[in-house]
Amino acid sequence: SLALAHGAHRLGKRTDPMMERWRNYGLGQFIHWGVYAIPGGQWNGASYGGAAEWIRSWKGMPKEAYDNLYKEFDPENYDPSALAKQAKEMGAKYMIITTKHHDGFCLWPSEYTDYDVTNTPYGKDIIGPLVEAYDAEGIDVYLYFSVMDWNHPGYRSVLATEEDRSAYESFKEFTRNQLLELLERYPTTKGLWFDGTWDEAWKEQAEFADNLATEMRKKIPGLIIGSRFRPDDYGNRHFDSNGDLMGDYEQGWERKLPETYEDTNGNDWDCVMTIPENQWGYHSDWRGHVKTSYELIEMLVKSVSLDGNFVLNFGPDAKGDIRMEEKKLATEIGQWMSKNKSAIYNCGHIDWEKQDWGYYTQNRVTGEVNMVVFNKPINSVLRIKTSSKISLQKIYDLNDATKIYDPEEISQDEYIIQLGDEELAEPKVIVIKYDHSKGETKGYEKAKT
Ligand SMILES: C[C@@H]1N[C@@H](c2nc3ccccc3[nH]2)[C@H](O)[C@@H]1O
């Protein structure tokens, strides 16, 4: 393998308590909020077809107009504790808030730029009260930070000239200052979620990024930083030139999910997901498919079944209100979570053969296996193929203690259980207690073919 000065500094998963806590969250909330919520995807009577937080890049949005929107930022309905309570009700264990998106507008009072909340009619820190409110609800806070910053004069996507390079040095110093400032102001932050690090200019900054990550972890020991921050010595990102993950978890699943455990390379990972097809910031005109609570619950369960966390995005509007569709989904997901959280929190992958009826999650504390059933077969029979040499002790409906399932062994390590006749009204969790006692099997002979 290549000798890298700034590649992966650790092989395999982090095993410290802060990362164990992260690994066991299951469900998180993303919040995308900024001045892009003011136009909300519309300008001059036209609707932007892209992601609302990218409207500045749209030819229908004059840059001058966008860059003055901050003078209108005055979210009179902003209510951090209401947001935190809603997240609690949904069952989120952590929250990621955009401190600064690609446009460079800072939701905290930054010493290093005037393009921040202090120069808006609102005039106050947005981030601080949100951190306090979520901490008070026991929901861990992570800070989203976009390295790409369209507002900073020193920002470059490519370093073509000497002028670019000297300007970019001032941008790097600015970036370091802002990150250290955020950790200083919000020391209960558990980690940083970096974005906007795909530019060629940044891919040349292996040493700078590596040193900055080290410096940030000196300020907050154990700080959790994903794979989207650092480039390696050769400009490779997420995975270094030896194919090793750089960062504490893989941050590559944006609006998509791995299909199999192999797709995860056995790493920790998160999936960040929008409710519409592709809107992170508030867009007043959601086009196309808006996901239902069952679709989102299936994505959550699938993520946990493959050892990942599922982070669902909310985009408050210009006044700071959460739109009706998001409120409804938070409530519906919360209703399911309130009855089935033991199949999500502290759970992860088990290498039993995936079945069509749904997903397995294994509780890392109790060892119990959860069958999360989404698809009831036409014959109401659920097939269970376990790993070898285990014996099933008890199979029961998580939400109906009177419902015990009697497994019928149909071949080596293969069983079936019979569901009742009733239709599934919602994803059903069936719990399997098992142990490794030498299960006596009927000594099935494999067919000789
Ligand atoms: C988490 C998501 N990442 C940002 C983003 N910018 C992109 C540019 C190109 C392709 C995908 C992108 N996602 C989105 O604006 C959102 O913040």
XYZ file of C-alpha atoms and ligand atoms in Angstrom:
466
model
C 0.000 0.000 0.000
C 0.999 3.627 -0.508
C 2.737 5.509 2.313
C 0.342 8.373 3.017
C 1.070 11.256 5.386
C -2.585 12.365 5.348
C -4.619 9.303 4.641
C -6.683 7.214 7.069
C -5.201 7.348 10.565
C -7.245 4.384 11.804
C -8.337 1.153 10.232
C -11.750 -0.198 11.238
C -14.416 1.323 13.438
C -13.816 3.731 16.297
C -14.597 1.819 19.493
C -14.662 4.631 22.100
C -17.836 5.475 24.082
C -18.661 8.647 22.071
C -18.656 6.636 18.839
C -20.606 3.766 20.455
C -23.236 6.360 21.372
C -23.286 7.641 17.767
C -23.552 4.080 16.421
C -26.623 3.428 18.542
C -28.660 6.529 17.602
C -30.597 4.941 14.723
C -32.633 8.055 13.916
C -31.444 11.645 13.471
C -32.894 14.938 12.276
C -31.245 17.253 9.737
C -32.288 20.929 9.724
C -31.478 23.060 6.678
C -32.200 26.700 7.373
C -30.834 29.983 6.034
C -31.650 33.005 3.902
C -32.588 30.640 1.044
C -35.816 30.034 3.023
C -36.877 33.610 2.167
C -37.364 33.059 -1.604
C -38.273 29.429 -0.806
C -37.477 28.288 -4.335
C -39.427 31.064 -6.062
C -38.279 34.370 -7.557
C -40.022 36.925 -9.773
C -42.995 34.635 -10.146
C -40.867 31.744 -11.396
C -40.227 28.492 -9.559
C -36.674 27.114 -9.338
C -36.580 23.448 -10.315
C -33.416 22.685 -8.336
C -32.812 22.367 -4.619
C -34.039 25.518 -2.855
C -30.776 26.055 -0.950
C -29.017 26.264 -4.330
C -31.283 29.033 -5.729
C -28.362 31.510 -5.789
C -26.846 29.413 -8.597
C -30.055 29.696 -10.693
C -30.015 32.096 -13.652
C -33.494 33.199 -12.522
C -32.066 34.576 -9.294
C -29.867 37.710 -9.630
C -26.832 37.259 -7.340
C -27.189 40.846 -6.137
C -30.763 40.172 -5.049
C -29.801 36.952 -3.269
C -26.860 38.576 -1.484
C -29.218 41.195 0.013
C -31.821 38.731 1.285
C -30.174 38.684 4.713
C -31.572 42.208 5.228
C -35.027 40.563 5.362
C -34.141 37.636 7.672
C -36.469 38.017 10.637
C -38.012 34.625 11.637
C -40.627 35.848 14.111
C -41.924 32.311 14.715
C -38.536 30.736 15.434
C -39.099 28.556 18.503
C -36.093 26.333 19.309
C -37.793 24.452 22.138
C -40.812 23.655 19.955
C -38.416 22.284 17.319
C -36.604 20.223 19.949
C -39.883 18.861 21.344
C -41.035 17.887 17.853
C -37.719 16.064 17.272
C -38.113 14.308 20.628
C -41.627 13.215 19.697
C -40.357 11.870 16.365
C -37.743 9.841 18.246
C -34.602 11.523 16.913
C -31.517 10.873 19.042
C -29.371 13.505 17.328
C -29.791 16.622 15.203
C -27.522 18.186 12.567
C -28.037 21.955 11.977
C -26.664 23.999 9.080
C -24.461 26.642 10.710
C -23.336 27.848 7.255
C -24.465 26.446 3.910
C -22.758 26.932 0.529
C -23.974 30.573 0.341
C -21.758 31.509 3.300
C -24.525 33.016 5.458
C -23.737 32.268 9.116
C -26.539 31.434 11.547
C -24.242 32.354 14.448
C -22.552 35.713 15.269
C -19.164 35.169 13.633
C -16.204 37.407 14.383
C -14.835 36.638 10.915
C -17.578 37.874 8.635
C -20.404 40.444 8.521
C -22.535 38.002 6.519
C -24.227 36.603 9.598
C -27.351 36.849 11.747
C -26.130 39.901 13.678
C -26.589 42.013 10.527
C -30.174 40.952 9.941
C -33.377 42.424 11.401
C -33.498 39.342 13.649
C -30.041 40.251 14.938
C -29.579 37.328 17.340
C -27.747 34.003 17.429
C -29.867 31.199 15.911
C -27.487 28.307 16.731
C -26.977 28.863 20.465
C -30.640 28.669 21.520
C -31.141 25.635 19.270
C -28.183 23.795 20.840
C -29.545 24.573 24.313
C -33.058 23.452 23.420
C -31.904 20.143 21.912
C -29.447 19.504 24.751
C -32.355 20.083 27.157
C -34.362 17.384 25.341
C -31.393 15.013 25.500
C -30.901 15.104 21.746
C -27.216 15.328 20.766
C -26.266 18.248 18.506
C -23.959 18.095 15.475
C -22.983 21.109 13.386
C -23.196 21.064 9.584
C -20.512 23.269 7.983
C -20.042 23.901 4.268
C -16.387 24.458 3.351
C -17.546 25.793 -0.030
C -18.496 29.436 0.647
C -19.799 31.509 -2.247
C -19.648 34.713 -0.164
C -15.989 34.714 0.892
C -13.707 36.656 -1.500
C -10.896 34.149 -0.993
C -12.966 31.095 -1.902
C -11.855 29.314 -5.090
C -13.045 26.085 -6.620
C -9.802 25.742 -8.616
C -6.322 27.117 -7.850
C -5.201 28.191 -11.331
C -3.046 31.250 -10.636
C -0.732 32.563 -7.936
C -3.472 35.083 -7.123
C -5.863 32.190 -6.556
C -3.415 30.541 -4.229
C -2.774 33.610 -2.077
C -6.506 34.367 -1.926
C -7.200 30.763 -0.953
C -4.716 30.983 1.910
C -6.870 33.758 3.410
C -9.928 31.544 2.839
C -8.273 28.617 4.629
C -7.437 30.825 7.615
C -11.046 32.091 7.622
C -12.358 28.506 7.519
C -10.124 27.440 10.405
C -11.126 30.511 12.421
C -14.836 29.866 11.918
C -14.576 26.195 12.860
C -12.589 26.884 16.033
C -15.051 29.691 16.818
C -18.008 27.293 16.488
C -16.394 24.736 18.817
C -15.561 27.508 21.287
C -19.126 28.868 21.277
C -20.926 25.521 21.286
C -18.739 23.112 23.325
C -21.541 20.566 23.772
C -21.303 19.829 20.040
C -20.679 16.089 19.562
C -19.458 16.327 15.992
C -19.245 18.170 12.684
C -20.992 17.242 9.429
C -18.917 18.699 6.608
C -20.194 19.425 3.127
C -18.989 21.295 0.035
C -15.548 19.655 -0.059
C -15.542 18.347 -3.641
C -13.689 21.292 -5.245
C -10.239 20.792 -6.791
C -8.884 23.596 -4.573
C -9.882 21.744 -1.413
C -8.620 18.413 -2.698
C -5.086 19.921 -2.585
C -5.419 20.674 1.137
C -4.605 17.254 2.639
C -2.132 18.604 5.226
C -4.251 21.636 6.148
C -7.399 19.556 6.630
C -5.560 16.849 8.560
C -3.978 19.390 10.923
C -7.299 21.219 11.323
C -9.098 17.980 12.230
C -6.408 17.319 14.836
C -6.750 20.854 16.195
C -10.559 20.564 16.401
C -10.270 17.314 18.321
C -7.900 19.019 20.759
C -10.687 21.518 21.472
C -13.358 18.838 21.810
C -11.802 15.398 22.415
C -13.628 12.589 20.658
C -15.325 14.991 18.211
C -17.039 12.892 15.526
C -16.167 13.882 11.949
C -17.349 11.932 8.901
C -15.546 11.011 5.700
C -16.619 14.120 3.724
C -14.008 16.443 5.317
C -10.496 15.407 4.386
C -8.749 14.798 1.055
C -5.689 12.546 1.196
C -2.189 13.222 -0.198
C -3.448 12.480 -3.722
C -6.756 14.372 -3.454
C -8.854 11.285 -2.819
C -11.889 11.796 -0.580
C -13.946 9.549 1.700
C -11.558 6.657 0.989
C -7.810 7.304 0.792
C -5.523 6.076 -1.985
C -5.255 2.721 -0.189
C -9.037 2.411 -0.068
C -9.262 3.075 3.668
C -12.046 5.251 5.082
C -10.897 8.695 6.254
C -13.083 9.880 9.098
C -15.210 8.275 11.774
C -18.059 7.106 9.511
C -18.878 7.042 5.790
C -20.765 10.157 4.703
C -21.530 9.035 1.142
C -25.201 8.099 1.403
C -26.992 11.307 0.482
C -30.568 10.673 -0.712
C -29.674 7.042 -1.283
C -29.215 3.880 0.765
C -26.838 0.918 0.546
C -28.577 -2.227 -0.733
C -26.472 -4.875 1.007
C -24.122 -5.082 3.972
C -21.235 -5.450 1.513
C -22.097 -2.008 0.122
C -21.204 -0.558 3.534
C -17.688 -2.054 3.539
C -18.354 -2.872 7.207
C -17.993 0.832 8.111
C -20.200 3.037 10.236
C -22.283 5.271 7.963
C -25.219 7.692 7.895
C -27.886 8.246 5.254
C -29.186 11.813 4.994
C -32.611 11.944 3.343
C -35.039 14.545 2.002
C -38.811 14.178 2.245
C -39.370 15.383 -1.354
C -37.067 14.059 -4.071
C -34.389 16.754 -3.648
C -35.151 19.756 -1.406
C -33.095 20.454 1.718
C -33.903 24.136 2.267
C -37.519 25.309 2.336
C -39.192 25.261 -1.121
C -42.785 26.530 -1.197
C -43.599 24.396 -4.259
C -42.675 20.746 -3.595
C -42.920 18.969 -6.911
C -42.826 15.241 -7.535
C -42.997 12.505 -4.941
C -43.292 13.382 -1.245
C -42.330 10.339 0.823
C -44.895 8.792 3.173
C -44.164 7.847 6.782
C -44.096 4.130 5.840
C -41.508 4.793 3.128
C -39.387 6.749 5.609
C -39.810 4.140 8.368
C -38.668 1.456 5.898
C -35.576 3.539 5.042
C -34.887 3.968 8.767
C -35.240 0.228 9.458
C -33.164 -0.684 6.405
C -30.425 1.731 7.567
C -30.321 0.209 11.053
C -30.386 -3.341 9.587
C -27.188 -2.416 7.696
C -25.429 -0.748 10.708
C -26.220 2.848 9.676
C -28.037 5.892 11.039
C -30.942 7.485 9.170
C -31.082 11.312 9.266
C -34.344 12.877 8.047
C -34.243 16.473 6.800
C -36.540 19.352 7.814
C -36.476 22.785 6.186
C -38.049 25.592 8.250
C -39.590 28.455 6.257
C -38.598 32.137 6.387
C -40.604 32.717 9.564
C -39.035 29.711 11.284
C -42.145 27.516 10.998
C -42.047 23.826 10.090
C -44.349 23.096 7.141
C -47.450 20.982 7.622
C -46.147 17.969 5.636
C -43.056 17.740 7.848
C -45.060 18.133 11.067
C -47.386 15.321 9.987
C -44.512 12.961 9.129
C -42.681 13.728 12.390
C -45.860 12.803 14.267
C -46.495 9.611 12.280
C -42.899 8.420 12.563
C -42.987 9.256 16.271
C -46.147 7.187 16.764
C -44.437 4.130 15.242
C -41.202 4.801 17.117
C -43.002 5.123 20.454
C -44.104 1.463 20.120
C -41.116 0.024 18.262
C -38.049 1.974 19.395
C -36.449 -1.172 20.849
C -35.967 -2.381 17.264
C -34.106 0.828 16.356
C -32.119 2.225 19.304
C -28.952 0.280 20.156
C -29.602 -2.002 17.163
C -27.580 -3.051 14.151
C -26.855 -5.693 11.550
C -27.079 -9.449 12.003
C -25.840 -11.769 9.234
C -29.043 -13.773 8.849
C -30.210 -14.169 5.252
C -32.394 -11.201 4.240
C -36.035 -12.179 3.615
C -38.689 -10.544 1.426
C -40.988 -9.808 4.364
C -38.633 -7.111 5.681
C -35.508 -6.572 7.764
C -33.714 -7.952 10.812
C -32.131 -5.703 13.396
C -30.189 -7.071 16.343
C -30.239 -5.325 19.706
C -26.570 -4.890 20.626
C -27.418 -4.886 24.336
C -29.844 -7.820 24.672
C -28.802 -9.819 21.602
C -32.489 -10.156 20.702
C -33.301 -10.162 16.997
C -36.141 -7.999 15.690
C -38.048 -9.038 12.584
C -39.483 -5.790 11.168
C -42.214 -6.990 8.815
C -43.275 -4.683 5.962
C -44.526 -7.254 3.439
C -46.964 -9.943 4.621
C -46.770 -12.867 2.173
C -49.935 -14.155 0.530
C -49.698 -17.355 2.608
C -49.037 -15.409 5.848
C -45.903 -17.481 6.409
C -42.646 -15.785 7.439
C -39.458 -17.684 6.672
C -36.495 -17.373 9.036
C -33.053 -18.615 7.976
C -30.633 -18.183 10.853
C -26.893 -18.608 11.045
C -25.926 -22.114 12.124
C -25.901 -23.725 15.583
C -28.431 -21.501 17.241
C -31.624 -22.536 18.977
C -34.721 -20.366 19.021
C -36.076 -19.810 22.509
C -39.083 -17.517 22.107
C -40.726 -15.593 19.265
C -43.305 -12.956 20.129
C -45.054 -9.824 18.899
C -43.331 -6.797 20.451
C -46.675 -5.037 20.870
C -48.852 -7.986 21.806
C -47.399 -10.121 24.604
C -50.186 -12.671 24.113
C -48.987 -13.338 20.570
C -46.363 -16.093 20.712
C -45.160 -17.659 17.458
C -44.262 -21.325 17.309
C -41.449 -21.881 14.792
C -41.633 -24.925 12.562
C -38.185 -26.113 11.512
C -38.342 -26.920 7.815
C -34.665 -27.596 7.148
C -31.197 -26.921 8.517
C -31.320 -23.590 10.426
C -34.548 -22.741 8.567
C -37.923 -22.132 10.204
C -41.335 -20.748 9.375
C -43.819 -18.923 11.562
C -47.455 -18.245 10.798
C -48.921 -14.729 10.960
C -52.597 -14.304 11.803
C -55.158 -13.494 9.128
C -55.347 -9.790 9.886
C -53.827 -7.383 7.386
C -50.695 -5.559 8.542
C -51.891 -2.078 9.512
C -48.301 -0.892 10.061
C -44.789 -2.370 10.067
C -44.880 -5.157 12.671
C -41.986 -6.014 14.991
C -41.604 -9.647 16.031
C -38.890 -10.389 18.592
C -36.753 -13.541 18.510
C -34.954 -14.657 21.654
C -32.329 -17.225 20.815
C -29.182 -18.717 22.235
C -26.220 -20.744 21.100
C -27.102 -23.847 23.076
C -26.425 -26.835 20.881
C -29.781 -26.838 19.146
C -30.624 -30.449 18.309
C -31.496 -30.451 14.625
C -33.269 -33.235 12.791
C -30.023 -33.851 10.905
C -31.386 -32.810 7.565
C -29.581 -34.377 4.643
C -28.695 -32.016 1.837
C -30.016 -33.406 -1.434
C -27.329 -34.976 -3.593
C -27.763 -33.569 -7.087
C -26.683 17.624 2.526
C -26.846 18.207 1.138
N -25.585 18.444 0.474
C -25.745 19.629 -0.401
C -25.355 19.270 -1.762
N -24.696 20.067 -2.609
C -24.534 19.357 -3.749
C -23.926 19.647 -4.959
C -23.920 18.708 -5.975
C -24.510 17.487 -5.784
C -25.107 17.175 -4.568
C -25.107 18.141 -3.569
N -25.611 18.117 -2.302
C -27.216 19.964 -0.313
O -27.465 21.332 -0.563
C -27.510 19.569 1.125
O -26.890 20.468 2.024
